Short mmCIF file of C-alpha atoms in Angstrom, two decimals:
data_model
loop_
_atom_site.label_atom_id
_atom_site.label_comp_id
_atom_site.label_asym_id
_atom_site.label_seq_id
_atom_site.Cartn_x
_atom_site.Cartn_y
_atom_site.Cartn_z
CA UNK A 564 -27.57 -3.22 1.14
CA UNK A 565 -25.19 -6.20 0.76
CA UNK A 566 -25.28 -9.38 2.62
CA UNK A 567 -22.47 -11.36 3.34
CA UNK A 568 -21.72 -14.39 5.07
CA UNK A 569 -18.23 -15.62 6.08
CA UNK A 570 -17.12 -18.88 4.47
CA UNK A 571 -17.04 -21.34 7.38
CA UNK A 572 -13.64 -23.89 6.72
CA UNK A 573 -14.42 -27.46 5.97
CA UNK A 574 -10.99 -29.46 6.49
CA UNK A 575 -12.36 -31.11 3.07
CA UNK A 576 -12.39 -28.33 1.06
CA UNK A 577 -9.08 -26.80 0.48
CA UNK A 578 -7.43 -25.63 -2.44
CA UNK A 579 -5.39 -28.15 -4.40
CA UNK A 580 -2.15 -28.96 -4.09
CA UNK A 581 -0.09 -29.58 -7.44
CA UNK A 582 2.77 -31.78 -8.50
CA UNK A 583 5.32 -29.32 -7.39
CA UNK A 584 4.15 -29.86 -4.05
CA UNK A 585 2.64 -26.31 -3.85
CA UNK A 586 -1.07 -24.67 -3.73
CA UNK A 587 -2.72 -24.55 -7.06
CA UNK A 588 -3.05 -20.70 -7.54
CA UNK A 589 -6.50 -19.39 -9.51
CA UNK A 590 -9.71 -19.62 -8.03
CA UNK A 591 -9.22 -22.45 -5.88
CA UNK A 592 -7.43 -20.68 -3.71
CA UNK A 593 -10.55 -19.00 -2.50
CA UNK A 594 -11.44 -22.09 -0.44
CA UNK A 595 -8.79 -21.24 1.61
CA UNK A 596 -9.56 -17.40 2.51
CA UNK A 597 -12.58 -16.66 4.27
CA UNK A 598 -14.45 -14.66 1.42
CA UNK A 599 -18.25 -15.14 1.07
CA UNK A 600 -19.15 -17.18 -1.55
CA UNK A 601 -20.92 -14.81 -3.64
CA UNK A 602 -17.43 -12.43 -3.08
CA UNK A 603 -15.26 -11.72 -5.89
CA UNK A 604 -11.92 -9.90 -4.24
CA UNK A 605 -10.67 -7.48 -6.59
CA UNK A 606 -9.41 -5.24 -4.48
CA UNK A 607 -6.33 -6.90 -2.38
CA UNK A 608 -4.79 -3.51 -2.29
CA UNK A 609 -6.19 -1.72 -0.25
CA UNK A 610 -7.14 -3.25 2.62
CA UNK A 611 -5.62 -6.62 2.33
CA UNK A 612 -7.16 -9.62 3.42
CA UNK A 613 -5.58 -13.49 4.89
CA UNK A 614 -6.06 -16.76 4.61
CA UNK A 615 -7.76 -19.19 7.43
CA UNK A 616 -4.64 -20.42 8.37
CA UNK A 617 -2.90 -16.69 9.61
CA UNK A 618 -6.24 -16.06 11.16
CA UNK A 619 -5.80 -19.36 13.11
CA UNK A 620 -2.16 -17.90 13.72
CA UNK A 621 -4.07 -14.54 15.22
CA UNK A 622 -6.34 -16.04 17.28
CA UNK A 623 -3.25 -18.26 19.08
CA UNK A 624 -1.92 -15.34 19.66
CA UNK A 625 -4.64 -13.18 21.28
CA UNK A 626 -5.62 -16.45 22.96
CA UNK A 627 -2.32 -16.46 24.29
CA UNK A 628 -2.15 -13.07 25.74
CA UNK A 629 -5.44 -13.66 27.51
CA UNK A 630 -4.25 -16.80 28.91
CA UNK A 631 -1.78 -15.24 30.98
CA UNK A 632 -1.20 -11.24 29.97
CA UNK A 633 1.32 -10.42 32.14
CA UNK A 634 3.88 -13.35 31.50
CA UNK A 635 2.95 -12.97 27.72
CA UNK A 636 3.48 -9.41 27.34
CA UNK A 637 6.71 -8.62 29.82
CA UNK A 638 8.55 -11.73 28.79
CA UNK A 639 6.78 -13.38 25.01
CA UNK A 640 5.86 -10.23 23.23
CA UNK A 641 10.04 -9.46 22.86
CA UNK A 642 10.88 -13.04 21.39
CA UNK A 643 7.94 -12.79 19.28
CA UNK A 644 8.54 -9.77 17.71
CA UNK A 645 12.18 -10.31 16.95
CA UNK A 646 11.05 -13.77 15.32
CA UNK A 647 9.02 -11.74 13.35
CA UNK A 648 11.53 -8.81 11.99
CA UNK A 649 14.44 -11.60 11.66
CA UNK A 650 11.94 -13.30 8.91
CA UNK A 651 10.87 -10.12 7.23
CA UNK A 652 14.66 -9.22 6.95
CA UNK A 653 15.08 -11.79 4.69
CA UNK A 654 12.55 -10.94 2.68
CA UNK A 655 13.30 -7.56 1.92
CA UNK A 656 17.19 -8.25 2.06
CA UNK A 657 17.68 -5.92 4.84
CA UNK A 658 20.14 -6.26 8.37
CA UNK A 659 18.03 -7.12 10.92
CA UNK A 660 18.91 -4.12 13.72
CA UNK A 661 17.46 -1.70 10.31
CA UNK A 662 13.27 -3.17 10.68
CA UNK A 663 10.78 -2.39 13.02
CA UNK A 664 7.08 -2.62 13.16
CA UNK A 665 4.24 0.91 13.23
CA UNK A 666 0.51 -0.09 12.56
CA UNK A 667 0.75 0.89 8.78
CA UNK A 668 2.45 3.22 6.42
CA UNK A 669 0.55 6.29 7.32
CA UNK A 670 1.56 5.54 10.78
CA UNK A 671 5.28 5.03 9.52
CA UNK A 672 5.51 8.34 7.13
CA UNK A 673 4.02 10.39 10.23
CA UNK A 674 6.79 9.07 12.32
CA UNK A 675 9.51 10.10 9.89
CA UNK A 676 8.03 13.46 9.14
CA UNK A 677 7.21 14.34 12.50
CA UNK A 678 10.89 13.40 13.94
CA UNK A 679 12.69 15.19 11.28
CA UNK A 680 13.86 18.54 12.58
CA UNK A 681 13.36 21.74 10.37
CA UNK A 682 15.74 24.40 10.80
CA UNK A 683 14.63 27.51 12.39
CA UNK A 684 15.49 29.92 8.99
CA UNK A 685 12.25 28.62 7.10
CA UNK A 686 14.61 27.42 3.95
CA UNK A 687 13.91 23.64 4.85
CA UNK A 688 11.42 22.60 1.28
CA UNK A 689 9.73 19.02 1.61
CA UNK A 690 9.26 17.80 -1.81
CA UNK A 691 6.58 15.56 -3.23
CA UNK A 692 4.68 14.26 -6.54
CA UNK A 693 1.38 14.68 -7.60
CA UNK A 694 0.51 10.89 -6.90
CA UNK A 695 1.27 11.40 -3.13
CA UNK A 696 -0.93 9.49 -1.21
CA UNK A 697 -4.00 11.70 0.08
CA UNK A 698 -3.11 10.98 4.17
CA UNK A 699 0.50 11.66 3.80
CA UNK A 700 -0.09 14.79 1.65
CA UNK A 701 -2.52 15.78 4.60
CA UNK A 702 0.49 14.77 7.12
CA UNK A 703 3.08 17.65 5.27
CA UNK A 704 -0.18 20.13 5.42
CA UNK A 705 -0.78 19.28 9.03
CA UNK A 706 3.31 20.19 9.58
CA UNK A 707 3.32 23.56 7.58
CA UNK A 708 0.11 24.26 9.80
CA UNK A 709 1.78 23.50 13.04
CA UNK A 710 4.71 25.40 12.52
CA UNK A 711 3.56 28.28 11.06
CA UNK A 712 4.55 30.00 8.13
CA UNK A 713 7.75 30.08 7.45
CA UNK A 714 9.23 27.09 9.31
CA UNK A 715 8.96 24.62 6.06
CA UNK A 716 7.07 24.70 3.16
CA UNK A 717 6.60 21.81 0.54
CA UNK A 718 6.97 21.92 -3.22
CA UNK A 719 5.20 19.11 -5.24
CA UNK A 720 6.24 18.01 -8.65
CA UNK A 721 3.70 17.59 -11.34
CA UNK A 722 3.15 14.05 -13.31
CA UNK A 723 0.52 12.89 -15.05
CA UNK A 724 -0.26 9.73 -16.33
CA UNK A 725 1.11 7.99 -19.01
CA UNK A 726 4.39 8.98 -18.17
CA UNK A 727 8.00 7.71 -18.76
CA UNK A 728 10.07 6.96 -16.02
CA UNK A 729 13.10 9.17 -17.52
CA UNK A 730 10.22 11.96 -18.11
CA UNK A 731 9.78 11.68 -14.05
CA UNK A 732 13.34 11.96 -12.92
CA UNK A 733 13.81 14.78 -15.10
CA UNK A 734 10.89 16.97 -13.65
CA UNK A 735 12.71 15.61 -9.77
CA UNK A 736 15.70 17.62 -11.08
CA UNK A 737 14.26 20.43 -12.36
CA UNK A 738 11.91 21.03 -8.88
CA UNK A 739 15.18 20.43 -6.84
CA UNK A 740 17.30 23.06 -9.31
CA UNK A 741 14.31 25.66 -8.84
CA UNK A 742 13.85 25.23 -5.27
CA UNK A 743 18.05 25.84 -4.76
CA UNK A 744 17.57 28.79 -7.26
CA UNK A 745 14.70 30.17 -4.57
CA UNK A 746 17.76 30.07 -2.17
CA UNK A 747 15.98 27.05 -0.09
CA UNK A 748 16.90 23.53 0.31
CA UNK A 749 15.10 20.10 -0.59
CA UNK A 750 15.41 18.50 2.71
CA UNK A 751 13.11 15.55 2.18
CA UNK A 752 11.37 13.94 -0.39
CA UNK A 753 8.64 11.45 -0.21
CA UNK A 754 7.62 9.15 -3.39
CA UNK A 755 6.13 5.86 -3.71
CA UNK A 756 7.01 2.37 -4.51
CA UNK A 757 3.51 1.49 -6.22
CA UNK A 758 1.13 4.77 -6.27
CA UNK A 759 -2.59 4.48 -5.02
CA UNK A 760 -4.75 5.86 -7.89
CA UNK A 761 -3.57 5.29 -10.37
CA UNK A 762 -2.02 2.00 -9.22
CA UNK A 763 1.52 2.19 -11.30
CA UNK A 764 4.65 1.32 -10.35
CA UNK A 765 7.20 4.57 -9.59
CA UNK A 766 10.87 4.21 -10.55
CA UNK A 767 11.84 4.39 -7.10
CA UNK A 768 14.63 2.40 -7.05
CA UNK A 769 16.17 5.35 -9.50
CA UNK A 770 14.99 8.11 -7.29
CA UNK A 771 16.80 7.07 -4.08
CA UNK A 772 19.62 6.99 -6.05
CA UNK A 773 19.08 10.67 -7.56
CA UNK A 774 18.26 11.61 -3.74
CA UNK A 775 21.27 10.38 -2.18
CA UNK A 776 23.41 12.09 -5.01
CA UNK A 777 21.77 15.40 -4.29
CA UNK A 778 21.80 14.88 -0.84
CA UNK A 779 18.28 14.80 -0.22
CA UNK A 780 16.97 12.61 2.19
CA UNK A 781 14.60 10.04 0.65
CA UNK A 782 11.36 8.87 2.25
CA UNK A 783 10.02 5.67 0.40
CA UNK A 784 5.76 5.67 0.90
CA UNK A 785 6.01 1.34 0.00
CA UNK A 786 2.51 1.13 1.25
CA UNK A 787 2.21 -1.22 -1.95
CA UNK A 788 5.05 -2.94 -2.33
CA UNK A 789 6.65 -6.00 -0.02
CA UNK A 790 4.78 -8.89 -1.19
CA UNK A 791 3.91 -7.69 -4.75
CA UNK A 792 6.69 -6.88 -6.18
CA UNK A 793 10.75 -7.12 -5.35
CA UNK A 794 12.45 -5.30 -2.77
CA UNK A 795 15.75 -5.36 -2.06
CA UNK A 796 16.24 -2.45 0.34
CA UNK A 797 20.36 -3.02 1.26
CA UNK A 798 20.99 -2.70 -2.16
CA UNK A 799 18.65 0.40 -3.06
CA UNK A 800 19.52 2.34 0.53
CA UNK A 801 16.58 4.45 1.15
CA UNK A 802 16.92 7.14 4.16
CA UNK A 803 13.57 5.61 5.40
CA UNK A 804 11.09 2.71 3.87
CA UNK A 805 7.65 1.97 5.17
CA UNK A 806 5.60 -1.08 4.00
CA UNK A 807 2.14 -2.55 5.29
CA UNK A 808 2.77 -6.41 5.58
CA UNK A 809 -1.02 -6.38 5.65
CA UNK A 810 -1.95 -5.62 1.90
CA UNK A 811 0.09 -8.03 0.34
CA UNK A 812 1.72 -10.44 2.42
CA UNK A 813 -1.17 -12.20 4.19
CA UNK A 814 -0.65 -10.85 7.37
CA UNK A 815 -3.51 -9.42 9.58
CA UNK A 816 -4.43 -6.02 10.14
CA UNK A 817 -2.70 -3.70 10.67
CA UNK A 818 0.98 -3.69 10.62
CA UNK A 819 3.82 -2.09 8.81
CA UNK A 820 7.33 -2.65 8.10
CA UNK A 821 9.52 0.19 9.02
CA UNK A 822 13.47 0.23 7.70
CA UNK A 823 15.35 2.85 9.18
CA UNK A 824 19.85 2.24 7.99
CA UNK A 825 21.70 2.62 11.19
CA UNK A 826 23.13 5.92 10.08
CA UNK A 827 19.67 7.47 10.28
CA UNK A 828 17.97 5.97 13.58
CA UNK A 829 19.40 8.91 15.27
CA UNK A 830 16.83 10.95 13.39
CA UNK A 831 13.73 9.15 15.14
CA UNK A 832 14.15 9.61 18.62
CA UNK A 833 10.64 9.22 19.47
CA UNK A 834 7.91 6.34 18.31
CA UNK A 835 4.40 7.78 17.28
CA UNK A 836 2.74 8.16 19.90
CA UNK A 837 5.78 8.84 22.28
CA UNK A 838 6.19 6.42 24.41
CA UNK A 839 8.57 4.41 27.16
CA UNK A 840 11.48 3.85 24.51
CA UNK A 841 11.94 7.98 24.11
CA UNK A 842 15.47 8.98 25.71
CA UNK A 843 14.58 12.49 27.08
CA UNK A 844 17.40 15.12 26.21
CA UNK A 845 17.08 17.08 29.59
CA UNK A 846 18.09 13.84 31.17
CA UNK A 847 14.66 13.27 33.85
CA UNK A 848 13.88 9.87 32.30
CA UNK A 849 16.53 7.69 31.63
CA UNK A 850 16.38 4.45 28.90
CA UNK A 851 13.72 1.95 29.80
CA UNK A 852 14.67 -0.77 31.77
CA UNK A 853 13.60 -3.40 29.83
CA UNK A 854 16.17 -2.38 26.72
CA UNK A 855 17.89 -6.28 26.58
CA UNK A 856 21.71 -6.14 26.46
CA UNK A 857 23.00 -5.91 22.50
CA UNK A 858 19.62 -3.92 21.53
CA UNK A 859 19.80 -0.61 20.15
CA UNK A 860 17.69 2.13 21.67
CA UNK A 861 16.16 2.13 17.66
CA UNK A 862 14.78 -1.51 18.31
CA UNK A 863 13.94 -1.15 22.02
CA UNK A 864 12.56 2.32 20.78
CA UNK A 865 9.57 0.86 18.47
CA UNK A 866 9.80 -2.81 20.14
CA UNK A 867 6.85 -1.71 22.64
CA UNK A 868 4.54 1.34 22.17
CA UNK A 869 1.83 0.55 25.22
CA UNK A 870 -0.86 -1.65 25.66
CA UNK A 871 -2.62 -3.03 21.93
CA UNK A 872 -3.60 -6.04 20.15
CA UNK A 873 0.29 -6.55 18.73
CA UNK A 874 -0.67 -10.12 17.44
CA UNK A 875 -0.44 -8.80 13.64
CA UNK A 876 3.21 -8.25 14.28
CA UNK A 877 3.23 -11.75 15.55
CA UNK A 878 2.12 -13.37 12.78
CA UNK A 879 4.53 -11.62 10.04
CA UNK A 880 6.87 -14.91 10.47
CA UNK A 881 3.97 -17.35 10.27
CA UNK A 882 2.83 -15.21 6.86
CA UNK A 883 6.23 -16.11 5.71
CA UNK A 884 6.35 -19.28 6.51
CA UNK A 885 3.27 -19.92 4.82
CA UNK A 886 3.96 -18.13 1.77
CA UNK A 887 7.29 -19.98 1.56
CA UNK A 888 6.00 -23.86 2.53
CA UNK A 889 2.70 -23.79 1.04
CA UNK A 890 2.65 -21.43 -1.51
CA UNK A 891 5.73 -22.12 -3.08
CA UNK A 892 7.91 -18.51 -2.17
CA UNK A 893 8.22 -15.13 -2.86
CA UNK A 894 9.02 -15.85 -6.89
CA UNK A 895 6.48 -18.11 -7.38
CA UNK A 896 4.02 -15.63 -6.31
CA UNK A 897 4.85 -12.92 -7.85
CA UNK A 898 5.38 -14.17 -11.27
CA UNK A 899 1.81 -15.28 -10.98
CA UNK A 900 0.94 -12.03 -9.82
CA UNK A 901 2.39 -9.88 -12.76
CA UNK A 902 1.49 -12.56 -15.57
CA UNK A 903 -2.15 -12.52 -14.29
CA UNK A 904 -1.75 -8.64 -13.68
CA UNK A 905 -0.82 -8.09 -17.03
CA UNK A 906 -3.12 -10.65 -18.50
CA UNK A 907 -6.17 -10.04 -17.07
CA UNK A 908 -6.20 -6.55 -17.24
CA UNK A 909 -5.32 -6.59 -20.54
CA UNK A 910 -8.59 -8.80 -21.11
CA UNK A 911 -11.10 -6.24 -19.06
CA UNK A 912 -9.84 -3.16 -21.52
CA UNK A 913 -9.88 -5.49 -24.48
CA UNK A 914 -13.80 -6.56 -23.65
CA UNK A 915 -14.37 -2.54 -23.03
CA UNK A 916 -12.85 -1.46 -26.27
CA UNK A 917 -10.73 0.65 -23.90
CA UNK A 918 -7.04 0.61 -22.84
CA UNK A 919 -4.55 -0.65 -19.49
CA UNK A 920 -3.06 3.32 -18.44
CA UNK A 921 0.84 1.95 -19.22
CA UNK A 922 4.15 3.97 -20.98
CA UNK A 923 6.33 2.81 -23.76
CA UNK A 924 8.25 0.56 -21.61
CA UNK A 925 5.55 -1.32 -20.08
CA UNK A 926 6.78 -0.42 -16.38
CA UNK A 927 3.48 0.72 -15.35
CA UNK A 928 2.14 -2.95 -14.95
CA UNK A 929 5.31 -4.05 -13.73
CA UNK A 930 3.48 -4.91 -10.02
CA UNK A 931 0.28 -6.54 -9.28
CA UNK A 932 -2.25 -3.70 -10.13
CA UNK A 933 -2.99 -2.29 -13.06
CA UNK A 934 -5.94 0.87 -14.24
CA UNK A 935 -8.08 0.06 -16.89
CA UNK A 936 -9.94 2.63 -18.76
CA UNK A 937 -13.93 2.51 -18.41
CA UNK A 938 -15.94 3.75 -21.98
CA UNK A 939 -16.57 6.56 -19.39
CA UNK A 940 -16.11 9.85 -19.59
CA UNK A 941 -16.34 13.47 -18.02
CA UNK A 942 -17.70 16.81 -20.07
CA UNK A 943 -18.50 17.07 -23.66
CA UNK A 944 -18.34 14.62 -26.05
CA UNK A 945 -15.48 15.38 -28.56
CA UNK A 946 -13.79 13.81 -31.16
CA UNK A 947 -11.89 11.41 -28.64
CA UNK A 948 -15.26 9.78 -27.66
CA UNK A 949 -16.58 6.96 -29.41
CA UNK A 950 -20.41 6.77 -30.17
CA UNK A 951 -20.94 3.42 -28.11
CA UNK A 952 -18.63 5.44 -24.79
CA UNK A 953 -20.99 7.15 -22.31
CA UNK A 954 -20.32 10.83 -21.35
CA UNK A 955 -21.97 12.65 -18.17
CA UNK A 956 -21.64 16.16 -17.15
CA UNK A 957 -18.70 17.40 -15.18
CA UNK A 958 -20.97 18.79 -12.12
CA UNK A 959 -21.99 14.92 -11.70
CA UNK A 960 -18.16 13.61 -11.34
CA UNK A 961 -18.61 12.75 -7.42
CA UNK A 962 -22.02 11.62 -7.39
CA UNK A 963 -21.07 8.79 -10.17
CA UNK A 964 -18.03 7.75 -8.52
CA UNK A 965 -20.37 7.06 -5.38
CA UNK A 966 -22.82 5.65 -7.11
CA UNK A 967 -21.05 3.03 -9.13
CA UNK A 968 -18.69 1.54 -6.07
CA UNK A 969 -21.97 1.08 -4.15
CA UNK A 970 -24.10 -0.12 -6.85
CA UNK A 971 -20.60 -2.42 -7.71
CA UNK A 972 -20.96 -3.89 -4.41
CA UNK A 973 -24.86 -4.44 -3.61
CA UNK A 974 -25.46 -5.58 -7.27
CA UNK A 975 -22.68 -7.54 -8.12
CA UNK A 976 -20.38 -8.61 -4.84
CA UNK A 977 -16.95 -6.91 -5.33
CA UNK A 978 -15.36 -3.28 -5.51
CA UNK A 979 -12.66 -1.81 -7.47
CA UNK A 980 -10.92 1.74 -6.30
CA UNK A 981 -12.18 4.24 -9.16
CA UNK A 982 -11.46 7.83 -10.00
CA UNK A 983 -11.35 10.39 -12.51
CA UNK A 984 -7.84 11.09 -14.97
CA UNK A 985 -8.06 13.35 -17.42
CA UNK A 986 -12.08 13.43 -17.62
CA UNK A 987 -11.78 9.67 -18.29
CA UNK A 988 -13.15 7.14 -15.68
CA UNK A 989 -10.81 4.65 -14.54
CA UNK A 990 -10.41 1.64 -12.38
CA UNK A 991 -7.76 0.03 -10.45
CA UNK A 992 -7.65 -4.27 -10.41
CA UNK A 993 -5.76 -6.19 -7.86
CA UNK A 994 -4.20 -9.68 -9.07
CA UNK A 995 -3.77 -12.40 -6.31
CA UNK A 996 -3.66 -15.70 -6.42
CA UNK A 997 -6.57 -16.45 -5.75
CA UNK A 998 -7.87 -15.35 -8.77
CA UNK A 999 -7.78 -16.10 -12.62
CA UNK A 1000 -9.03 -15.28 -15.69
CA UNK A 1001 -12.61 -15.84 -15.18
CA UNK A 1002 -12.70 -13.33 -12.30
CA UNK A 1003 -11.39 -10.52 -14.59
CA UNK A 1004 -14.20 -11.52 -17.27
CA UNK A 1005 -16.17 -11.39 -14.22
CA UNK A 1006 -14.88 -7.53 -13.49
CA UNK A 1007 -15.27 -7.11 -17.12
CA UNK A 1008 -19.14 -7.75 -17.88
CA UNK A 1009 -19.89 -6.25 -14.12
CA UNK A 1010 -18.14 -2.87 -14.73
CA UNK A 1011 -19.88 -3.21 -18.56
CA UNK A 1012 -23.36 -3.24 -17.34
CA UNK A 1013 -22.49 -0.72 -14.66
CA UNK A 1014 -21.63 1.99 -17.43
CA UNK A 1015 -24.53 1.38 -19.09
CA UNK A 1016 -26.43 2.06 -16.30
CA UNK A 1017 -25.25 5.48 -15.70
CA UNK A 1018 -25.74 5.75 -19.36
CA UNK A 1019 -29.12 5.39 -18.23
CA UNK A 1020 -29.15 7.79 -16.05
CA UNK A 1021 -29.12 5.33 -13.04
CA UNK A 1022 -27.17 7.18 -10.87
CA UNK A 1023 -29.18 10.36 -10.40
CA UNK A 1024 -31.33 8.53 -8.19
CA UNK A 1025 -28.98 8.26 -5.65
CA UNK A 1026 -26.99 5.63 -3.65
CA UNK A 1027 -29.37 2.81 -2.05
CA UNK A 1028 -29.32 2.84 2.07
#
């Protein structure tokens, strides 16, 4: 089992600052997160992680509450929270009366989903791509389950990567044509920004656009997106656009960004769970009271969902702030981000004799994750497998997976997401800046001596407790 330790801060031991007046980014920058020492991060997307100063941020914050709860929460939590969604405006270039906060995506795509009203003949189709995101797949299940069979159904569109962007837009047309032809009609559909596994970046931007001139509502899944790569959301005009602040943006756990245009709010009536904002239809329960003069019933709606740790919201300005002051601002950042993305992923595949899963254009790696192909594969060796690549039977496809993210971290301190495309074995690698070069050579040997290992045979013994 692995041991960790969280690095304690000693005010001498900070990350540089350079000549621009900005943090040095590269490894460095560890010194100023709280990662153990023997840690290598690899993984910033999924679960996120922040630096010492947000948590000192946090803690003010639930210090604060517990000070005085009462005070804080009827008359700070308000002021706070519009501090908060005035700074994250900016940063996705949205009108501030458009963002609220949920937890985190899933929380977000639920709220949409379950709001949206499906009409009564059954001819309501909810359509999707094969990349959708496991929860939010389970989500449109969960609906067609609730509501019986034939309230709504779902059609999802089949992509597999490589794949062009062009190639993807044309297969969106050709699901919405069919589904018309079926005598239905595409109400919804749901795509991402940057895709879990694998970690590629979707031409979303283009697929708003082809929703809005089919008249399709579009439902943007951003989980990975505001803080690793650019968003301008006025100018692309989703229907609805979820984000977690907390993957990429330094900001604690958990809390989402939720844009909602004024010309949809109407179609979210109710927060998830319901809650005091919800303006009952039969009339019993009027607005809350608390709704502040020039507030819409959208803001008031999601400002205040019942008693939890809302700190995370809090400290979305202070995240900004930071990333601004300190780290230089949003460009900065990210073109670190994709140069190292591109860079060091290129380097693990290069030291694996295998390849970075990208299309003609090079969009794929156009974010701050990128798959790299592991001389791992699935089956029968065939032609496509080289002598030195390691294959293992299909019937053993789970029990590898296990057994190398566990073995990944007991035996060598970090993680990468991994899965199975096209009976090749694949991981996903997170740039950040606090990492370099010599982290992905790092991730490089590690995830070398791991496949040898199951070329070994390693992994039939099982996962250590």
């Amino acid at each position: 089992m692995v041991s960790l330790t969280v690095r304690q801060r000693d005010p001498a031991e900070e990350a540089p600052i350079g000549e621009d007046g900005f943090k040095v980014f590269g490894g460095h920058m560890k010194k100023d997160f709280l990662f153990d020492p023997e840690w290598t991060n690899l993984n910033q997307g999924s679960y996120g992680t922040i630096p010492r100063v947000i948590q000192a941020k946090l803690r003010h914050y639930q210090d604060s509450v517990e000070a005085a709860p009462d005070p804080f929460i009827r008359y700070e939590h308000a002021r706070l929270t519009d501090e908060s969604r005035e700074a994250v405006a900016t940063v996705v270039n949205a009108p501030v009366e458009t963002v609220t906060f949920v937890s985190n995506a899933t929380e977000g795509v639920n709220t949409v989903f379950r709001n949206l009203k499906w009409d009564k003949d059954g001819k309501d189709v909810a359509l999707y791509f094969t990349t959708i995101y496991d929860a939010c797949g389970k989500m449109i299940d969960f609906l067609y389950d609730y509501h019986g069979d034939g309230r709504l159904s779902s059609r999802e569109i089949e992509i597999s990567y490589p794949i062009e962007d062009d190639e993807i837009l044309k297969r969106f047309h050709e699901a919405v044509k069919q589904v018309k032809a079926e005598g239905k009609r595409p109400k919804v559909c749901i795509f991402d920004v940057v895709s879990s596994r694998p970690g590629v970046l979707f031409p979303w931007e283009a697929t708003i656009k082809a929703c809005r001139e089919l008249g399709i509502l579009s439902l943007v899944d951003g989980a990975q997106s505001i803080g690793m790569v650019r968003l301008n959301l006025s100018e692309a005009d989703p229907d609805f656009f979820i984000t977690n602040c907390h993957k990429w943006m330094f900001v604690p756990r958990g809390c989402a960004l939720l844009y909602v245009p004024v010309r949809n709010q109407h179609l979210l009536p109710s927060t998830l769970a319901t809650s005091h904002g919800y303006v009952p239809q039969s009339g019993k329960r009027g607005a809350w009271s608390p709704i502040e003069a020039g507030k819409s019933i959208f803001v008031s709606n999601f400002e205040f969902t019942g008693t939890k740790d809302y700190s995370p919201n809090f400290c979305v300005k202070d995240a900004i702030a930071y990333r601004k002051d300190v780290l230089g601002g949003e460009e900065r950042i990210l073109n670190y981000l994709w140069d190292l993305n591109k860079k060091g992923s290129k380097h693990v595949a290069d030291a694996l004799g295998t390849e970075v899963l990208e299309n003609s254009k090079g969009t794929l790696t156009n974010c701050s994750m990128a798959n790299v192909a592991l001389p791992l594969w699935l089956g029968e060796r065939n032609a496509g497998v080289k002598e030195t690549e390691v294959v293992v039977p299909k019937e053993d496809a789970n029990r590898v997976v296990t057994w190398m993210m566990k073995t990944l971290v007991d035996d060598y301190k970090t993680i990468v997401p991994m899965f199975w495309l096209d009976n090749r074995f694949w991981v996903r690698i997170s740039a950040q800046i606090y990492l370099d070069l010599a982290d992905y050579k790092y991730a490089a040997e590690s995830l070398r001596k791991l496949v040898e290992r199951v070329g070994k045979g390693e992994y039939k013994e099982g996962v250590k407790a």
